PDB file of C-alpha atoms in Angstrom:
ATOM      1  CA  UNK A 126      -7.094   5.778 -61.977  1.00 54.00           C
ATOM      2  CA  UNK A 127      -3.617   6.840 -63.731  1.00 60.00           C
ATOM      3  CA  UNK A 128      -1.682   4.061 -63.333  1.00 56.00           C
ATOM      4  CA  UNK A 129       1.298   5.307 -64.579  1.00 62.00           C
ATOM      5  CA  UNK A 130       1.067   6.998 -61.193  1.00 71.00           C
ATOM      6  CA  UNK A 131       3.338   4.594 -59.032  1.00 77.00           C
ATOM      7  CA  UNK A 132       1.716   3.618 -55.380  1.00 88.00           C
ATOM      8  CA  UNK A 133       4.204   5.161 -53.017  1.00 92.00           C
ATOM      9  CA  UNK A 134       5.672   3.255 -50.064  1.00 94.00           C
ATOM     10  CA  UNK A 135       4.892   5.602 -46.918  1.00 94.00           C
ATOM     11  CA  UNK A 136       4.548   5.973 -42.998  1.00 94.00           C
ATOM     12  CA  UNK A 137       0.862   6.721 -42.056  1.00 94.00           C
ATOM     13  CA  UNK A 138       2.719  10.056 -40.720  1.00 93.00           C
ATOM     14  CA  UNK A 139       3.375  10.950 -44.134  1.00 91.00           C
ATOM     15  CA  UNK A 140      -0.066  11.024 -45.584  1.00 92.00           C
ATOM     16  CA  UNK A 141      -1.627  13.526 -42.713  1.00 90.00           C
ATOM     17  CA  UNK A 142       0.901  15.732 -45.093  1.00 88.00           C
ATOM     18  CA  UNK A 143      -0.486  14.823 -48.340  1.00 89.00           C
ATOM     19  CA  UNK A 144      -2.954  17.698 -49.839  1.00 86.00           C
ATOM     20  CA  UNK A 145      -5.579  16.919 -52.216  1.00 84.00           C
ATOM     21  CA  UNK A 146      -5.043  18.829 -56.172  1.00 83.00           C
ATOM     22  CA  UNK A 147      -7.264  20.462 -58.351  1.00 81.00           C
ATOM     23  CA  UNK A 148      -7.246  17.766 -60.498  1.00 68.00           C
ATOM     24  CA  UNK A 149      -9.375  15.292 -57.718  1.00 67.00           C
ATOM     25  CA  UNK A 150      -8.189  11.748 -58.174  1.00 78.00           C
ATOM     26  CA  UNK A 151      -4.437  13.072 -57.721  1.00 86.00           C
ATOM     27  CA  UNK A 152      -3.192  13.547 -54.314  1.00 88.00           C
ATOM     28  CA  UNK A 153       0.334  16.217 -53.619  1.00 85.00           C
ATOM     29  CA  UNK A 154       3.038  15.139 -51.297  1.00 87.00           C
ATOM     30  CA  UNK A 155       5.536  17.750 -51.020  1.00 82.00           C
ATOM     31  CA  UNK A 156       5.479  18.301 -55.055  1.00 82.00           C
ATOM     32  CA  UNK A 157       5.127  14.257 -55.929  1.00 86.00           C
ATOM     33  CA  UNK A 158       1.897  13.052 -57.334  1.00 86.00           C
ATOM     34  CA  UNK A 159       0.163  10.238 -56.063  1.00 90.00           C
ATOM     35  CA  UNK A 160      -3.546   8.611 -56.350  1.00 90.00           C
ATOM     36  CA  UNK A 161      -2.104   5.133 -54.595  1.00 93.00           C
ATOM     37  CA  UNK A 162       0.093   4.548 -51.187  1.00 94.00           C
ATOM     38  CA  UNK A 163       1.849   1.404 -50.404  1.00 95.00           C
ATOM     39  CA  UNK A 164       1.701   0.669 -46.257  1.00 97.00           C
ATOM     40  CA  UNK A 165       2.321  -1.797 -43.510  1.00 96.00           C
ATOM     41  CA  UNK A 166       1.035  -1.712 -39.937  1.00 96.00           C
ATOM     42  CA  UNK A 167      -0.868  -3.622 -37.533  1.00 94.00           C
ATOM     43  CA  UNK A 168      -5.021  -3.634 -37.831  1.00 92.00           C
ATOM     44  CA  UNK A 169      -5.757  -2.075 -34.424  1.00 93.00           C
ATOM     45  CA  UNK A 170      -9.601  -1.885 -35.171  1.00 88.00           C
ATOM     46  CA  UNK A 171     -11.974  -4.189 -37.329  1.00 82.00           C
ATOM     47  CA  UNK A 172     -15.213  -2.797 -37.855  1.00 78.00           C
ATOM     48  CA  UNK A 173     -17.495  -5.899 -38.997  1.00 64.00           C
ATOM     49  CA  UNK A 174     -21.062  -3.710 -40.101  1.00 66.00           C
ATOM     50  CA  UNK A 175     -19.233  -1.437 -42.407  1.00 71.00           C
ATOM     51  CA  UNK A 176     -16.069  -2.987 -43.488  1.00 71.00           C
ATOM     52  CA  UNK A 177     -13.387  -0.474 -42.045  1.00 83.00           C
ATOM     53  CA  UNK A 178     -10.259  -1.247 -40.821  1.00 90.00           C
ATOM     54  CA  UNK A 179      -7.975   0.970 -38.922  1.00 94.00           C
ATOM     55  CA  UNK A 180      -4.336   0.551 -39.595  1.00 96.00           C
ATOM     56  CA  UNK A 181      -1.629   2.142 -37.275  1.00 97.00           C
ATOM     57  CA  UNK A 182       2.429   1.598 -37.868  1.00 95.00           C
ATOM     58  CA  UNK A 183       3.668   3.547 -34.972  1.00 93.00           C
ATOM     59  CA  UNK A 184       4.080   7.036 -36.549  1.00 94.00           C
ATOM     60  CA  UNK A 185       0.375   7.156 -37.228  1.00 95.00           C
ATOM     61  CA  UNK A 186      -3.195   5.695 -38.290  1.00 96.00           C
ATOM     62  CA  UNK A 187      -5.157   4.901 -41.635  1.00 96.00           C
ATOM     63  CA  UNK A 188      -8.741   4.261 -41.929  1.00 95.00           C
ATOM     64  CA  UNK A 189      -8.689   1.444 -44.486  1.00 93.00           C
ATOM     65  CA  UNK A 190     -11.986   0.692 -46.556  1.00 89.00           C
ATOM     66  CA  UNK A 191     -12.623  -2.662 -48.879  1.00 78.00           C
ATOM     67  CA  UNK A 192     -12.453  -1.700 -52.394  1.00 65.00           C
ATOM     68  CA  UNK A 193     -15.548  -1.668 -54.914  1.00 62.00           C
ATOM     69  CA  UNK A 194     -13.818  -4.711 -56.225  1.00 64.00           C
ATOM     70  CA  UNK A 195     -13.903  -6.866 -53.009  1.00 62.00           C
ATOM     71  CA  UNK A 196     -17.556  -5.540 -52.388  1.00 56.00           C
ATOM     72  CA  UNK A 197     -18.801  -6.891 -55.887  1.00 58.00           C
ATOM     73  CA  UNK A 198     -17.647 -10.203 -55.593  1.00 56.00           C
ATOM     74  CA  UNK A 199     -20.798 -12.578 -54.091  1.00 52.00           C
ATOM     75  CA  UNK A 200     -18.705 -12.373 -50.682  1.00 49.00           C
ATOM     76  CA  UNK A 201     -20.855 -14.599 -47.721  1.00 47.00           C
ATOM     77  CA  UNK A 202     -19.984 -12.458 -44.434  1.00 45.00           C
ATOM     78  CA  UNK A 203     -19.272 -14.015 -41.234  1.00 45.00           C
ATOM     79  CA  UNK A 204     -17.789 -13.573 -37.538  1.00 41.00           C
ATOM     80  CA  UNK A 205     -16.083 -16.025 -35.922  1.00 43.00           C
ATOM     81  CA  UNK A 206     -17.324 -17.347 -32.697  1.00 43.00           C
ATOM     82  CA  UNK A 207     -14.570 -16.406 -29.955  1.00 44.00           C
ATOM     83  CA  UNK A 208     -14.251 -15.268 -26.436  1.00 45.00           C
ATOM     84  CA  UNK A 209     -11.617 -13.274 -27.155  1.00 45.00           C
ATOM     85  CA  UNK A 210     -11.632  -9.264 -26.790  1.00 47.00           C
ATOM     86  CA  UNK A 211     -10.472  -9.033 -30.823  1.00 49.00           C
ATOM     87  CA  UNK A 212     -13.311  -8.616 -33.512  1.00 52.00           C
ATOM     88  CA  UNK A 213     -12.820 -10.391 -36.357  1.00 55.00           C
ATOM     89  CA  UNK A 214     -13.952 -10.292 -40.048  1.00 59.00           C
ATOM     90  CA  UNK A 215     -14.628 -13.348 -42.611  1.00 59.00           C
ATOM     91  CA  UNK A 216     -14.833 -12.707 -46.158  1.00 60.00           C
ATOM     92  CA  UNK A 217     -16.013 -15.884 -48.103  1.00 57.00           C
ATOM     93  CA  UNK A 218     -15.933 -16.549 -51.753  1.00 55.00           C
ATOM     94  CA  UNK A 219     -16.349 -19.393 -53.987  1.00 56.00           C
ATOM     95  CA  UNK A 220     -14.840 -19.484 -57.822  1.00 53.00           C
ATOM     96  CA  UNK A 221     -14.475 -22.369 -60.148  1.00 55.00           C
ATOM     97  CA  UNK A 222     -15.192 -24.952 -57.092  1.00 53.00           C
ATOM     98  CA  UNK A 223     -12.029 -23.335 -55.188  1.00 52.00           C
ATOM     99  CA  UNK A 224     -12.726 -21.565 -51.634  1.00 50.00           C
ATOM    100  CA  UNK A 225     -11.347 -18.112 -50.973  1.00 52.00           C
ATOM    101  CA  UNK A 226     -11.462 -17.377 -47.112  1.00 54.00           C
ATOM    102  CA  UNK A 227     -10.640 -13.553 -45.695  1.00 62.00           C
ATOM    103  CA  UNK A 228     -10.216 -13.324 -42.054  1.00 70.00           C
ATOM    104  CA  UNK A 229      -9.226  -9.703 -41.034  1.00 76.00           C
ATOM    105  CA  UNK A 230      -8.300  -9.571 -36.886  1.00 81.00           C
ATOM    106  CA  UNK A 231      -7.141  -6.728 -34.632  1.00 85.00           C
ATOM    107  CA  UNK A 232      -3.422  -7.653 -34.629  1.00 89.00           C
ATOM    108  CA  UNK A 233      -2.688  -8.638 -38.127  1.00 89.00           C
ATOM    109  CA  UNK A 234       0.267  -7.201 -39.858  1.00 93.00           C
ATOM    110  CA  UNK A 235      -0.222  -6.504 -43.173  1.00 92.00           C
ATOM    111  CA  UNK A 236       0.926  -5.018 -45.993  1.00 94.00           C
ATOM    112  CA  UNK A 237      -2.197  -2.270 -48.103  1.00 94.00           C
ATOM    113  CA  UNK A 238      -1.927  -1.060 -51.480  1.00 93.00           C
ATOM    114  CA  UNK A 239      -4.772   1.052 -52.426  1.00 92.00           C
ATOM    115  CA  UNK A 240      -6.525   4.595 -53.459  1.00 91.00           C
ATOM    116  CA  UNK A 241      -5.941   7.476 -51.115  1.00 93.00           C
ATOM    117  CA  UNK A 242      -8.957   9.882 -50.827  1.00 89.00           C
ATOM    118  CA  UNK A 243      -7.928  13.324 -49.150  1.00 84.00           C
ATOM    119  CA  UNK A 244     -10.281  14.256 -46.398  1.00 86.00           C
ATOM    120  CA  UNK A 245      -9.903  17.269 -43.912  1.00 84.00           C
ATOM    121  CA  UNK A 246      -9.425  17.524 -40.324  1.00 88.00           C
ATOM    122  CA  UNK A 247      -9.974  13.484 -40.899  1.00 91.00           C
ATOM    123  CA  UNK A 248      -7.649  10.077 -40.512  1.00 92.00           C
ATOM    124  CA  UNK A 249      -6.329   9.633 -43.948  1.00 92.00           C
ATOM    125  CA  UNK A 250      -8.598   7.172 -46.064  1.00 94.00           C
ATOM    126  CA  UNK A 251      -7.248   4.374 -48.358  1.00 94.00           C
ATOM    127  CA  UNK A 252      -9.849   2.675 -50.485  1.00 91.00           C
ATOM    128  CA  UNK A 253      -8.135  -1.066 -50.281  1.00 89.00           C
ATOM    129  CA  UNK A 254      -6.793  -2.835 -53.429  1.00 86.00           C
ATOM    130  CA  UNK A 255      -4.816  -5.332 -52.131  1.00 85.00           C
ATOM    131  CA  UNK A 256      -4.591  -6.502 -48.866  1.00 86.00           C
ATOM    132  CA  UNK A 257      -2.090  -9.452 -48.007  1.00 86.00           C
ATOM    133  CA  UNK A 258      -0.871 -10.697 -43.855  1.00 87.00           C
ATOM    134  CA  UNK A 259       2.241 -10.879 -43.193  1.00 90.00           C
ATOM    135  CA  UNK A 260       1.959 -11.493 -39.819  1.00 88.00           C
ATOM    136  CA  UNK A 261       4.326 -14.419 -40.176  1.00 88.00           C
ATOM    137  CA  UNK A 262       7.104 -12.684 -41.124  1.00 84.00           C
ATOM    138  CA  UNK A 263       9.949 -12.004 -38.987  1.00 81.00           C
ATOM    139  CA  UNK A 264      11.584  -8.541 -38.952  1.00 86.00           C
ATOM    140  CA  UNK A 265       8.594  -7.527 -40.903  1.00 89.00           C
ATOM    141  CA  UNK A 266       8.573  -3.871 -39.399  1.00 88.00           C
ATOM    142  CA  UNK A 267      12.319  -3.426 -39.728  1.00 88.00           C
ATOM    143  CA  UNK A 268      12.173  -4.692 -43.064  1.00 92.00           C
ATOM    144  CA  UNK A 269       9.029  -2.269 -43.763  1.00 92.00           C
ATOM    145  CA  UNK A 270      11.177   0.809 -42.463  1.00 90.00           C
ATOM    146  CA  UNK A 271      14.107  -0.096 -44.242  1.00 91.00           C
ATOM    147  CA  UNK A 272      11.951  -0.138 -47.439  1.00 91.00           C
ATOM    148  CA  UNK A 273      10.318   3.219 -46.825  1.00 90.00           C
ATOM    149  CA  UNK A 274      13.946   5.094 -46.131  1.00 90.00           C
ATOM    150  CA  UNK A 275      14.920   3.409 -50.090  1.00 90.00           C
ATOM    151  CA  UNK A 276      12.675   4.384 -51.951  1.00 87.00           C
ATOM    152  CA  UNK A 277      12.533   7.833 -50.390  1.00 86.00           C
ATOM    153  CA  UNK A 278      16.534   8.111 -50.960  1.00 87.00           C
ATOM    154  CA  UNK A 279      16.132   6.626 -54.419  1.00 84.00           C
ATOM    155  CA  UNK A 280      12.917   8.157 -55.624  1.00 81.00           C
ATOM    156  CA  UNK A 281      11.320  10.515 -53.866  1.00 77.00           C
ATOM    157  CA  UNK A 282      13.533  12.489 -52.458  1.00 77.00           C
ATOM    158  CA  UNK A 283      14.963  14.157 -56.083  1.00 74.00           C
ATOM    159  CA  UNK A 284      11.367  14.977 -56.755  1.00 72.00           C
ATOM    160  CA  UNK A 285      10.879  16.773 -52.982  1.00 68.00           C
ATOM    161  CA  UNK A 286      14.229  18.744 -53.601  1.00 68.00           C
ATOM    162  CA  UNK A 287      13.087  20.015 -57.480  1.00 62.00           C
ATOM    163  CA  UNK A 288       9.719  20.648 -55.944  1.00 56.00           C
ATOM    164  CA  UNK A 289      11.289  22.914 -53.484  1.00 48.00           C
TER     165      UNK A 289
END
């Protein structure tokens, strides 16, 4: 991973655009290189067997998948006992005496940060870094939105008009 490649804050709308490189780790986005994206949305889809999430912020969807990281750590697996219609997902680990408890639930927002793997005629794919809820926040999506239009105006968009 070239991490002097920033992780780019975008829409899920934005990534169906992104086209892999010849050089595979590196992803295109109208003439900005990427290998990481920065999103926010709402888990609409928690698959417990295989670890996938599906992320959608209302210009699109993201199939989200725990890093190699997360997946090496002695993680106990567990559901939570519920009526309701939402699956859930418990991550469990134990360091140094101290608990560590992940619950991913349809419904969450939360902000990803992760490794975006170009696939064809598929949802875009992030390979999770970090994964943190917000769902506490207020004005979390305007905030989000507000954030996206930024660093577009500040960053990106001098790199889409040289590209072009």
């Amino acid at each position: 991973m070239d991490y002097s490649l920033g992780a780019l804050k975008l829409l899920c709308r934005q990534l169906k655009d992104a086209r892999g490189t010849p050089s595979h780790p590196t992803a295109n986005l109208g003439g900005i290189l990427f290998q990481r994206a920065w999103l926010q949305g709402i888990l609409v889809s928690v698959d417990k067997e295989n670890g996938k999430l599906i992320l959608d912020d209302a210009t699109g969807t993201v199939e989200l998948s725990l890093s190699r990281d997360f997946l090496l750590r002695p993680w106990s697996l567990g559901i939570f006992p519920t009526t309701s219609p939402f699956s859930f997902l418990l991550l469990h680990f134990e360091l140094d005496s101290l608990a560590f408890f992940f619950c991913f639930c349809s419904g969450m927002y939360v902000m990803v940060v992760g490794a975006f793997l170009f696939r064809t005629n598929e949802l875009p794919f992030i390979v999770v870094h970090k994964i943190i809820d917000l769902s506490k926040s207020p004005n979390r999506e305007a905030m989000w939105y507000l954030e996206v239009m930024e660093a577009y105006k500040l960053f990106y968009e001098p790199l889409v008009e040289d590209f072009l």
